[in-house]
Tab-separated table of C-alpha atoms and ligand atoms in Angstrom:
chain	number	residue	atom	x	y	z
A	34	HIS	CA	-8.518	4.295	22.994
A	35	ASN	CA	-11.983	3.535	21.810
A	36	TYR	CA	-12.614	5.776	18.866
A	37	VAL	CA	-16.213	6.140	17.875
A	38	ASP	CA	-16.121	4.567	14.467
A	39	ASN	CA	-18.693	3.736	11.895
A	40	PRO	CA	-21.212	1.413	13.597
A	41	ASP	CA	-21.421	-0.329	10.242
A	42	LYS	CA	-17.817	-1.439	10.327
A	43	PRO	CA	-17.317	-5.124	9.476
A	44	ALA	CA	-15.747	-7.085	12.330
A	45	ILE	CA	-13.077	-8.295	9.901
A	46	ALA	CA	-12.040	-4.868	8.554
A	47	LYS	CA	-8.510	-5.104	9.885
A	48	TYR	CA	-7.712	-8.097	7.675
A	49	PHE	CA	-8.316	-6.530	4.278
A	50	ASN	CA	-4.699	-6.446	3.058
A	51	THR	CA	-4.242	-3.971	0.213
A	52	LYS	CA	-7.990	-3.377	0.159
A	53	GLY	CA	-8.032	-1.912	3.652
A	54	ARG	CA	-8.617	1.607	4.889
A	55	TYR	CA	-5.765	3.786	6.112
A	56	GLU	CA	-7.898	4.455	9.213
A	57	GLU	CA	-7.516	0.820	10.275
A	58	VAL	CA	-3.767	1.426	10.484
A	59	ASN	CA	-4.077	4.810	12.202
A	60	PRO	CA	-7.312	4.639	14.225
A	61	TYR	CA	-6.829	8.144	15.714
A	62	LEU	CA	-7.836	9.452	12.276
A	63	ILE	CA	-11.346	8.111	12.804
A	64	GLU	CA	-12.060	10.950	15.211
A	65	ASP	CA	-10.206	13.619	13.284
A	66	ILE	CA	-9.011	12.866	9.782
A	67	LEU	CA	-6.694	15.895	9.896
A	68	ALA	CA	-5.052	15.004	13.214
A	69	VAL	CA	-1.261	15.020	13.405
A	70	ASN	CA	1.129	14.647	16.287
A	71	ARG	CA	4.382	16.464	15.670
A	72	SER	CA	5.872	15.184	18.911
A	73	ILE	CA	6.409	11.753	17.327
A	74	LEU	CA	9.180	13.204	15.168
A	75	GLN	CA	11.570	13.747	18.105
A	76	PRO	CA	14.665	15.227	16.494
A	77	PRO	CA	17.799	14.817	18.642
A	78	SER	CA	18.063	18.543	19.218
A	79	ALA	CA	15.916	21.608	18.889
A	80	ASN	CA	18.289	22.905	16.181
A	81	CYS	CA	17.275	20.265	13.696
A	82	GLN	CA	15.529	21.617	10.644
A	83	GLU	CA	13.807	19.677	7.923
A	84	ILE	CA	15.509	20.366	4.602
A	85	HIS	CA	13.988	17.729	2.314
A	86	LEU	CA	11.059	15.334	2.224
A	87	THR	CA	10.467	12.509	-0.218
A	88	ALA	CA	7.026	10.917	-0.011
A	89	ILE	CA	6.270	7.729	-1.905
A	90	ILE	CA	2.538	7.232	-1.720
A	91	ARG	CA	0.090	4.605	-2.910
A	92	HIS	CA	-3.068	5.894	-4.606
A	93	GLY	CA	-6.267	6.212	-2.555
A	94	LYS	CA	-9.321	3.976	-2.369
A	95	ARG	CA	-10.342	2.590	-5.719
A	96	TYR	CA	-12.937	0.467	-7.489
A	97	PRO	CA	-12.143	-3.188	-8.145
A	98	THR	CA	-10.193	-4.093	-11.256
A	99	ILE	CA	-11.901	-5.878	-14.172
A	100	LYS	CA	-10.616	-9.300	-13.124
A	101	ASN	CA	-12.136	-8.898	-9.654
A	102	VAL	CA	-15.450	-7.609	-10.977
A	103	LYS	CA	-15.789	-10.760	-13.095
A	104	GLU	CA	-15.173	-12.952	-10.051
A	105	MET	CA	-17.731	-10.999	-8.034
A	106	GLN	CA	-20.279	-11.463	-10.805
A	107	GLN	CA	-19.811	-15.242	-10.734
A	108	LEU	CA	-20.214	-15.451	-6.995
A	109	TYR	CA	-23.281	-13.254	-7.094
A	110	ASN	CA	-24.914	-15.516	-9.689
A	111	ILE	CA	-24.371	-18.606	-7.537
A	112	VAL	CA	-25.749	-16.903	-4.447
A	113	LEU	CA	-28.723	-15.529	-6.346
A	114	HIS	CA	-29.730	-18.815	-7.966
A	115	ASN	CA	-28.395	-21.642	-5.811
A	116	ALA	CA	-28.225	-20.478	-2.207
A	117	SER	CA	-31.010	-21.164	0.218
A	118	GLY	CA	-31.628	-20.331	3.844
A	119	GLN	CA	-33.594	-17.897	5.916
A	120	GLU	CA	-30.869	-15.773	7.416
A	121	SER	CA	-31.625	-12.104	6.994
A	122	TRP	CA	-28.216	-11.322	5.461
A	123	LEU	CA	-28.738	-13.967	2.792
A	124	ARG	CA	-32.198	-12.691	1.981
A	125	GLU	CA	-30.762	-9.203	1.832
A	126	ILE	CA	-28.193	-10.254	-0.767
A	127	GLN	CA	-30.851	-12.064	-2.792
A	128	THR	CA	-33.613	-9.485	-2.676
A	129	GLN	CA	-32.086	-6.074	-2.015
A	130	TRP	CA	-28.436	-6.077	-2.933
A	131	THR	CA	-27.652	-5.480	-6.582
A	132	MET	CA	-24.463	-6.177	-8.448
A	133	TRP	CA	-23.536	-2.565	-9.038
A	134	TYR	CA	-19.861	-3.153	-9.877
A	135	THR	CA	-19.166	-2.949	-13.584
A	136	GLU	CA	-16.063	-3.738	-15.566
A	137	ASP	CA	-15.634	-0.172	-16.744
A	138	MET	CA	-14.888	0.864	-13.156
A	139	ASP	CA	-11.537	-0.772	-13.843
A	140	GLY	CA	-9.657	0.150	-10.690
A	141	ARG	CA	-10.475	3.861	-10.852
A	142	LEU	CA	-10.080	6.144	-7.867
A	143	VAL	CA	-13.346	6.512	-5.913
A	144	GLN	CA	-14.568	9.704	-4.202
A	145	LYS	CA	-13.294	8.495	-0.824
A	146	GLY	CA	-9.947	7.940	-2.536
A	147	VAL	CA	-9.898	11.577	-3.642
A	148	ASN	CA	-10.364	12.493	0.010
A	149	ASP	CA	-7.613	10.093	1.116
A	150	HIS	CA	-5.072	12.182	-0.763
A	151	LYS	CA	-6.563	15.594	0.027
A	152	HIS	CA	-6.474	14.772	3.732
A	153	LEU	CA	-3.008	13.262	3.573
A	154	ALA	CA	-1.717	16.425	1.900
A	155	VAL	CA	-3.154	18.596	4.662
A	156	ARG	CA	-1.765	16.348	7.405
A	157	LEU	CA	1.701	16.331	5.861
A	158	SER	CA	1.638	20.125	5.600
A	159	LYS	CA	0.888	20.228	9.345
A	160	LEU	CA	3.581	17.670	10.111
A	161	PHE	CA	6.238	19.453	8.035
A	162	PRO	CA	5.090	23.080	7.891
A	163	SER	CA	8.437	24.494	6.787
A	164	LEU	CA	8.626	22.116	3.796
A	165	ILE	CA	5.049	21.695	2.643
A	166	SER	CA	4.178	25.368	2.688
A	167	GLU	CA	2.398	27.781	0.397
A	168	GLU	CA	5.652	29.584	-0.230
A	169	LYS	CA	7.475	26.417	-1.254
A	170	LEU	CA	4.626	25.323	-3.487
A	171	ARG	CA	4.378	28.699	-5.200
A	172	GLY	CA	8.150	28.847	-5.541
A	173	GLY	CA	8.251	25.555	-7.428
A	174	PHE	CA	10.129	23.708	-4.681
A	175	ILE	CA	7.555	20.915	-4.471
A	176	LYS	CA	7.684	18.364	-7.249
A	177	PHE	CA	5.037	15.793	-8.157
A	178	ILE	CA	5.735	12.534	-9.981
A	179	THR	CA	3.104	9.909	-10.743
A	180	SER	CA	2.502	6.556	-12.402
A	181	SER	CA	0.503	6.941	-15.613
A	182	LYS	CA	-2.396	4.877	-14.239
A	183	HIS	CA	-5.611	6.906	-13.907
A	184	ARG	CA	-5.989	6.198	-10.175
A	185	CYS	CA	-2.474	7.475	-9.517
A	186	VAL	CA	-2.824	10.576	-11.697
A	187	ASN	CA	-6.137	11.335	-9.994
A	188	SER	CA	-4.580	10.817	-6.566
A	189	THR	CA	-1.812	13.245	-7.491
A	190	LEU	CA	-4.380	15.819	-8.603
A	191	SER	CA	-6.219	15.277	-5.308
A	192	PHE	CA	-3.059	15.760	-3.259
A	193	LYS	CA	-2.403	19.039	-5.067
A	194	ALA	CA	-6.038	20.078	-4.630
A	195	GLY	CA	-5.703	19.382	-0.901
A	196	LEU	CA	-2.913	21.952	-0.743
A	197	THR	CA	-4.366	24.565	-3.065
A	198	GLU	CA	-7.707	24.401	-1.259
A	199	LEU	CA	-5.945	24.670	2.085
A	200	TRP	CA	-4.183	27.863	1.001
A	201	ALA	CA	-6.997	29.055	-1.236
A	202	ILE	CA	-4.690	29.267	-4.232
A	203	THR	CA	-6.734	30.007	-7.336
A	204	ASP	CA	-4.334	31.986	-9.482
A	205	LYS	CA	-1.890	29.217	-10.231
A	206	GLU	CA	-1.723	25.569	-11.261
A	207	PHE	CA	1.036	23.131	-10.466
A	208	ASP	CA	2.113	20.438	-12.832
A	209	HIS	CA	3.221	16.898	-12.327
A	210	GLU	CA	5.459	14.520	-14.200
A	211	VAL	CA	4.251	11.104	-15.366
A	212	ASN	CA	7.086	8.643	-14.968
A	213	ASP	CA	6.428	4.922	-15.296
A	214	ALA	CA	10.107	4.036	-15.354
A	215	LEU	CA	10.163	5.144	-11.715
A	216	MET	CA	6.639	4.429	-10.518
A	217	ARG	CA	5.833	1.264	-12.541
A	218	PHE	CA	9.341	-0.183	-12.708
A	219	PHE	CA	7.816	-3.646	-12.225
A	220	ASP	CA	6.379	-3.580	-15.764
A	221	GLN	CA	9.742	-2.695	-17.256
A	222	CYS	CA	11.948	-5.172	-15.440
A	223	THR	CA	12.152	-8.026	-17.953
A	224	ARG	CA	13.617	-10.496	-15.533
A	225	PHE	CA	10.857	-9.854	-12.997
A	226	VAL	CA	8.143	-10.072	-15.664
A	227	GLN	CA	9.430	-13.376	-17.010
A	228	GLU	CA	10.609	-15.113	-13.872
A	229	VAL	CA	7.877	-13.982	-11.482
A	230	ASP	CA	4.966	-12.019	-12.888
A	231	ASN	CA	4.312	-14.223	-15.933
A	232	ASN	CA	5.605	-17.421	-14.417
A	233	PRO	CA	2.781	-19.524	-12.964
A	234	SER	CA	5.137	-21.700	-10.962
A	235	ALA	CA	6.537	-18.672	-9.128
A	236	LEU	CA	3.447	-18.679	-6.940
A	237	SER	CA	3.454	-22.400	-6.184
A	238	GLU	CA	3.379	-21.775	-2.419
A	239	VAL	CA	0.268	-19.652	-2.893
A	240	ASP	CA	-1.383	-22.366	-4.978
A	241	LYS	CA	-0.547	-24.982	-2.393
A	242	PHE	CA	-1.965	-22.866	0.408
A	243	LYS	CA	-5.147	-22.250	-1.570
A	244	GLN	CA	-5.582	-26.005	-1.925
A	245	GLY	CA	-4.542	-26.717	1.639
A	246	PRO	CA	-6.619	-27.491	4.711
A	247	GLU	CA	-7.006	-23.933	6.060
A	248	MET	CA	-8.366	-22.485	2.834
A	249	ARG	CA	-10.467	-25.552	2.093
A	250	ARG	CA	-12.131	-25.088	5.467
A	251	VAL	CA	-12.926	-21.431	4.720
A	252	THR	CA	-14.515	-22.400	1.403
A	253	GLU	CA	-16.519	-25.205	2.981
A	254	LYS	CA	-17.821	-22.870	5.679
A	255	ILE	CA	-18.979	-20.448	2.990
A	256	ALA	CA	-20.731	-23.257	1.133
A	257	ASP	CA	-22.369	-24.343	4.406
A	258	ARG	CA	-23.563	-20.817	5.111
A	259	LEU	CA	-25.056	-20.634	1.604
A	260	ARG	CA	-26.336	-24.233	1.704
A	261	VAL	CA	-24.775	-25.118	-1.632
A	262	PRO	CA	-22.600	-28.155	-2.467
A	263	TYR	CA	-18.912	-27.646	-1.648
A	264	ASN	CA	-17.922	-27.897	-5.297
A	265	ASN	CA	-20.102	-24.895	-6.168
A	266	ILE	CA	-17.702	-22.540	-4.429
A	267	THR	CA	-14.332	-22.049	-6.048
A	268	GLN	CA	-11.254	-20.454	-4.533
A	269	ASP	CA	-11.808	-17.415	-6.763
A	270	MET	CA	-15.343	-17.010	-5.455
A	271	THR	CA	-14.151	-17.171	-1.865
A	272	GLU	CA	-11.713	-14.428	-2.720
A	273	ALA	CA	-14.456	-12.458	-4.457
A	274	ALA	CA	-16.678	-12.666	-1.371
A	275	PHE	CA	-13.871	-11.260	0.756
A	276	TYR	CA	-13.272	-8.504	-1.805
A	277	LEU	CA	-16.963	-7.666	-1.864
A	278	CYS	CA	-16.981	-7.133	1.895
A	279	ALA	CA	-13.801	-5.030	1.646
A	280	TYR	CA	-14.904	-2.897	-1.310
A	281	GLU	CA	-18.361	-2.222	0.082
A	282	PHE	CA	-16.719	-0.922	3.234
A	283	ALA	CA	-13.978	1.106	1.494
A	284	ILE	CA	-16.267	2.661	-1.092
A	285	LYS	CA	-19.627	2.913	0.672
A	286	ALA	CA	-18.669	2.674	4.348
A	287	VAL	CA	-21.208	-0.100	4.932
A	288	ASN	CA	-21.071	-3.464	6.661
A	289	SER	CA	-22.235	-5.427	3.652
A	290	PRO	CA	-24.230	-8.667	4.028
A	291	TRP	CA	-21.359	-10.316	2.133
A	292	CYS	CA	-19.234	-9.915	5.253
A	293	GLN	CA	-21.432	-12.505	6.997
A	294	LEU	CA	-19.744	-15.205	4.922
A	295	PHE	CA	-16.630	-14.892	7.113
A	296	ASP	CA	-15.870	-15.111	10.783
A	297	GLU	CA	-12.648	-13.743	12.221
A	298	ASP	CA	-10.767	-17.034	11.865
A	299	ASP	CA	-11.718	-17.190	8.198
A	300	ALA	CA	-10.594	-13.604	7.680
A	301	LYS	CA	-7.183	-14.364	9.172
A	302	VAL	CA	-6.735	-17.217	6.702
A	303	MET	CA	-7.788	-14.950	3.819
A	304	GLU	CA	-5.340	-12.321	5.032
A	305	TYR	CA	-2.542	-14.868	5.078
A	306	ALA	CA	-3.333	-16.074	1.557
A	307	SER	CA	-3.010	-12.532	0.276
A	308	ASP	CA	0.165	-11.841	2.274
A	309	LEU	CA	1.586	-15.030	0.838
A	310	THR	CA	0.924	-13.747	-2.681
A	311	GLU	CA	2.532	-10.397	-1.924
A	312	PHE	CA	5.511	-12.127	-0.310
A	313	TRP	CA	6.250	-14.190	-3.419
A	314	LYS	CA	5.239	-11.599	-6.000
A	315	ARG	CA	6.623	-8.378	-4.538
A	316	GLY	CA	8.396	-9.209	-1.309
A	317	TYR	CA	11.179	-11.430	-0.020
A	318	GLY	CA	10.127	-14.524	-2.007
A	319	TYR	CA	12.471	-13.762	-4.917
A	320	ASP	CA	15.460	-11.455	-4.990
A	321	ILE	CA	14.408	-9.853	-8.269
A	322	ASN	CA	11.171	-8.582	-6.674
A	323	SER	CA	13.019	-6.028	-4.600
A	324	LYS	CA	15.836	-5.520	-7.120
A	325	SER	CA	13.310	-4.327	-9.682
A	326	SER	CA	13.004	-1.202	-7.511
A	327	CYS	CA	16.718	-0.342	-7.818
A	328	ILE	CA	15.834	2.494	-10.170
A	329	LEU	CA	13.558	4.107	-7.588
A	330	PHE	CA	16.037	3.441	-4.792
A	331	HIS	CA	18.782	5.333	-6.645
A	332	ASP	CA	16.396	8.094	-7.619
A	333	VAL	CA	15.545	8.660	-3.954
A	334	PHE	CA	19.152	8.681	-2.772
A	335	ASN	CA	20.330	10.869	-5.655
A	336	ARG	CA	17.777	13.416	-4.576
A	337	LEU	CA	18.764	13.181	-0.920
A	338	ASN	CA	22.409	13.642	-1.913
A	339	LYS	CA	21.569	16.663	-4.018
A	340	ALA	CA	19.598	18.199	-1.163
A	341	ALA	CA	22.453	17.477	1.232
A	342	SER	CA	25.073	19.077	-1.009
A	343	GLU	CA	22.987	22.147	-1.854
A	344	ASN	CA	22.363	22.606	1.829
A	345	LYS	CA	26.044	22.194	2.615
A	346	SER	CA	27.045	24.893	0.183
A	347	GLY	CA	24.573	27.243	1.802
A	348	GLN	CA	22.049	27.203	-1.036
A	349	GLN	CA	18.346	26.685	-0.726
A	350	VAL	CA	17.367	23.098	-1.495
A	351	THR	CA	15.763	23.250	-4.956
A	352	GLU	CA	13.620	20.165	-4.547
A	353	ALA	CA	12.462	20.585	-0.973
A	354	VAL	CA	9.628	18.113	-1.374
A	355	THR	CA	9.054	15.299	-3.828
A	356	VAL	CA	5.659	13.627	-3.885
A	357	GLN	CA	5.676	10.362	-5.827
A	358	VAL	CA	2.428	8.492	-6.372
A	359	GLY	CA	2.320	4.834	-7.343
A	360	HIS	CA	1.018	1.385	-6.481
A	361	ALA	CA	1.273	-1.289	-3.837
A	362	ASP	CA	3.662	-2.866	-6.350
A	363	THR	CA	5.800	0.276	-6.189
A	364	LEU	CA	6.052	0.479	-2.418
A	365	LEU	CA	6.438	-3.145	-1.419
A	366	PRO	CA	9.551	-3.952	-3.489
A	367	LEU	CA	11.205	-0.783	-2.187
A	368	LEU	CA	10.300	-1.543	1.434
A	369	THR	CA	11.703	-5.019	0.868
A	370	LEU	CA	14.897	-3.682	-0.677
A	371	LEU	CA	15.358	-1.490	2.396
A	372	GLY	CA	14.845	-4.554	4.601
A	373	PHE	CA	11.555	-3.710	6.310
A	374	PHE	CA	9.240	-6.442	7.658
A	375	ASN	CA	11.701	-9.253	7.126
A	376	ASP	CA	10.679	-12.141	9.357
A	377	SER	CA	13.160	-14.870	10.188
A	378	ASP	CA	11.127	-17.474	8.317
A	379	ALA	CA	9.688	-17.248	4.830
A	380	LEU	CA	5.927	-17.312	4.420
A	381	THR	CA	5.014	-20.698	2.975
A	382	SER	CA	1.975	-22.847	2.332
A	383	THR	CA	2.571	-24.859	5.487
A	384	ASN	CA	3.392	-22.306	8.165
A	385	TYR	CA	0.162	-20.360	8.562
A	386	ALA	CA	-0.054	-21.355	12.233
A	387	THR	CA	3.510	-20.407	13.121
A	388	GLN	CA	3.330	-17.116	11.218
A	389	THR	CA	0.520	-15.554	13.232
A	390	GLN	CA	3.001	-13.073	14.761
A	391	ARG	CA	4.686	-12.217	11.448
A	392	SER	CA	5.656	-8.626	10.740
A	393	PHE	CA	4.984	-9.052	7.006
A	394	ARG	CA	1.347	-8.003	7.089
A	395	THR	CA	0.036	-6.026	4.129
A	396	SER	CA	-3.028	-4.963	6.113
A	397	HIS	CA	-0.626	-2.832	8.184
A	398	MET	CA	1.903	-1.972	5.512
A	399	LEU	CA	-0.157	-1.218	2.425
A	400	PRO	CA	-3.666	0.145	2.932
A	401	TYR	CA	-4.932	2.658	0.386
A	402	ALA	CA	-2.800	5.836	0.533
A	403	ALA	CA	0.039	3.963	2.290
A	404	ASN	CA	3.151	6.085	2.330
A	405	LEU	CA	6.886	5.945	2.959
A	406	LEU	CA	8.326	9.292	4.011
A	407	LEU	CA	12.032	10.065	4.119
A	408	VAL	CA	12.844	13.279	5.923
A	409	LEU	CA	16.294	14.834	5.801
A	410	TYR	CA	17.227	17.103	8.715
A	411	ASP	CA	20.091	19.496	9.208
A	412	CYS	CA	20.920	19.468	12.918
A	413	GLY	CA	23.768	22.000	12.625
A	414	GLY	CA	27.517	21.602	12.284
A	415	GLY	CA	27.247	19.228	9.345
A	416	ASP	CA	25.047	16.832	11.324
A	417	LEU	CA	22.551	15.551	8.749
A	418	ARG	CA	19.923	13.012	9.757
A	419	LEU	CA	17.427	10.912	7.879
A	420	GLN	CA	14.139	9.823	9.385
A	421	PRO	CA	11.943	7.189	7.773
A	422	LEU	CA	8.215	7.124	8.492
A	423	LEU	CA	5.759	4.555	7.284
A	424	ASN	CA	2.122	5.574	7.228
A	425	GLU	CA	3.032	8.638	9.314
A	426	LYS	CA	4.724	6.635	12.062
A	427	PRO	CA	8.490	6.730	12.638
A	428	VAL	CA	10.187	3.446	11.849
A	429	THR	CA	13.831	2.392	12.036
A	430	PHE	CA	15.963	1.162	9.191
A	431	PRO	CA	16.274	-2.551	9.939
A	432	GLY	CA	19.743	-3.577	11.016
A	433	LEU	CA	20.951	-0.044	11.562
A	434	THR	CA	22.068	0.172	15.137
A	435	ASP	CA	22.201	3.691	16.430
A	436	GLN	CA	21.178	5.342	19.642
A	437	GLN	CA	19.098	7.751	17.651
A	438	ALA	CA	17.678	4.881	15.656
A	439	SER	CA	14.573	6.651	14.506
A	440	MET	CA	16.675	9.566	13.306
A	441	PRO	CA	20.067	8.177	12.339
A	442	LEU	CA	22.894	10.141	10.785
A	443	TYR	CA	22.427	10.333	7.031
A	444	GLN	CA	25.972	9.075	6.620
A	445	ASP	CA	25.197	5.994	8.713
A	446	VAL	CA	22.205	5.246	6.527
A	447	LYS	CA	24.364	5.503	3.423
A	448	ASP	CA	26.991	3.242	4.996
A	449	HIS	CA	24.308	0.768	5.909
A	450	TYR	CA	23.064	0.593	2.307
A	451	ARG	CA	26.545	0.921	0.792
A	452	GLU	CA	26.315	-2.234	-1.285
A	453	LEU	CA	23.015	-1.214	-2.817
A	454	LEU	CA	24.220	2.331	-3.407
A	455	GLN	CA	27.252	1.014	-5.262
A	456	GLY	CA	25.356	-1.679	-7.145
A	457	CYS	CA	21.661	-2.399	-7.511
A	458	ASP	CA	21.717	-1.401	-11.150
A	459	PHE	CA	18.259	-1.699	-12.710
A	460	GLU	CA	19.516	-2.576	-16.191
A	461	MET	CA	21.877	-5.221	-14.866
A	462	GLU	CA	19.456	-6.774	-12.409
A	463	CYS	CA	16.563	-6.830	-14.855
A	464	GLN	CA	18.264	-8.346	-17.861
A	465	LEU	CA	17.444	-12.006	-18.343
A	466	PHE	CA	20.938	-13.329	-18.652
A	467	LYS	CA	23.286	-11.662	-16.256
A	468	SER	CA	26.793	-11.388	-17.607
A	469	PRO	CA	29.267	-12.987	-15.213
A	470	ALA	CA	30.493	-10.444	-12.701
B	158	LIG	O1	-6.591	-5.856	-7.433
B	158	LIG	P1	-5.978	-6.827	-8.404
B	158	LIG	O2	-5.859	-8.193	-7.865
B	158	LIG	O3	-6.590	-6.744	-9.754
B	158	LIG	O4	-4.434	-6.415	-8.591
B	158	LIG	C1	-4.080	-5.110	-8.960
B	158	LIG	C2	-3.335	-5.111	-10.262
B	158	LIG	O5	-4.203	-5.584	-11.253
B	158	LIG	P2	-3.853	-6.821	-12.182
B	158	LIG	O6	-3.469	-7.939	-11.268
B	158	LIG	O7	-2.732	-6.367	-13.056
B	158	LIG	O8	-5.142	-7.027	-12.883
B	158	LIG	C3	-2.954	-3.700	-10.640
B	158	LIG	O9	-2.182	-3.732	-11.833
B	158	LIG	P3	-2.325	-2.562	-12.931
B	158	LIG	O10	-1.819	-1.295	-12.290
B	158	LIG	O11	-3.781	-2.470	-13.260
B	158	LIG	O12	-1.454	-3.016	-14.065
B	158	LIG	C4	-2.149	-3.035	-9.556
B	158	LIG	O13	-0.930	-3.688	-9.410
B	158	LIG	C5	-2.909	-3.086	-8.254
B	158	LIG	O14	-2.153	-2.459	-7.223
B	158	LIG	P4	-2.674	-1.021	-6.744
B	158	LIG	O15	-4.063	-1.215	-6.189
B	158	LIG	O16	-2.652	-0.128	-7.967
B	158	LIG	O17	-1.702	-0.567	-5.708
B	158	LIG	C6	-3.237	-4.505	-7.882
B	158	LIG	O18	-3.978	-4.480	-6.699
B	158	LIG	P5	-3.430	-5.041	-5.320
B	158	LIG	O19	-3.155	-6.494	-5.533
B	158	LIG	O20	-2.200	-4.276	-4.974
B	158	LIG	O21	-4.540	-4.767	-4.362
């Protein structure tokens, strides 16, 4: 397919990691942002009915955080005062482009991010019409939980607005619960905070890669393009240039002159550097990264169990849909705990070249509005099934061998994760000194 996309799209847009558009992951949305394809769900029989949906969703497109704005400012100053050259993109940066990012933007949801969640809400209501319905919403069967962060709260409001606008509901408002214990568990897991988040040596592989030959080459190429001495361009500025290209595209849908500082090879190196960070900070790098999500893991399965037992006793499922809005840091540890995107080799500072085919790629996993959906089906005669979807595409639980792999028996899923269901205790995992078992 060749979808007619924005002619102003940067050539490197598919390497933007957590700063990428959802449309890069699902290009069919470029033509029709409300498009869904129900045939991908493929339940094993026509009897199967959706009885519960849990959606764990990252917030939509946002402004840069304060730290990133500062880095952008520094790069801009160098380019404004030190760079020389006649290329039109460079002159454009120096004479037309203005540094419009300010620190008070502080990671807030942008207008396009509002739309991310409105559109997602409408698509999910088309994908699961019996669950995300006006009746269920009005009846209080759809619950909303969010991280306290403004961009998450605003995404939650946008998701709700997507539904109420769709059904033209004006006589009623629907509330949401703010729950950081569930949606920002990473802040509250002492062991994670001390051993990883606040521990500079935890990211030693990232530091080594940033000082290594691949990244040095990217930085030198930028300096060459700007005609400044190599030592004028720091690693942080290189990162800021990449961010600038990504943010200008996400927020303004333009191919910014900043994008000219990178060719595709450079972008792949930048993508790897960011994946490396995510791997060691939120992914498989350290066991505690994924274990910090134990609290969310149990929350999800408790809800599935409740839905299953209500359904079994012939009742209506009280929480038919749960929409939970959080961060990249919420989704990645949980995906890791469940075993998704686990390559045979760890990502390290020295294996960039051999990791080109890696599955651990945040550009695919975690764009803005990334989502993990867990759908529970009743296929009759006590046959319950659980289907996972990531970014609206069916995926299979890694390691679970089943002929109906994309829609395994719920019991098989529980057997597969038995150890985690019996253990994976947040308090235990997150305390600094584990008492001997
Ligand atoms: O953008 P950065 O580098 O400032 O990192 C963000 C974090 O900022 P911090 O490092 O604490 O200043 C930021 O932390 P806070 O929520 O601001 O505490 C988030 O973790 C954010 O993820 P998301 O975009 O909300 O999914 C983080 O963004 P991603 O790394 O997930 O893109």
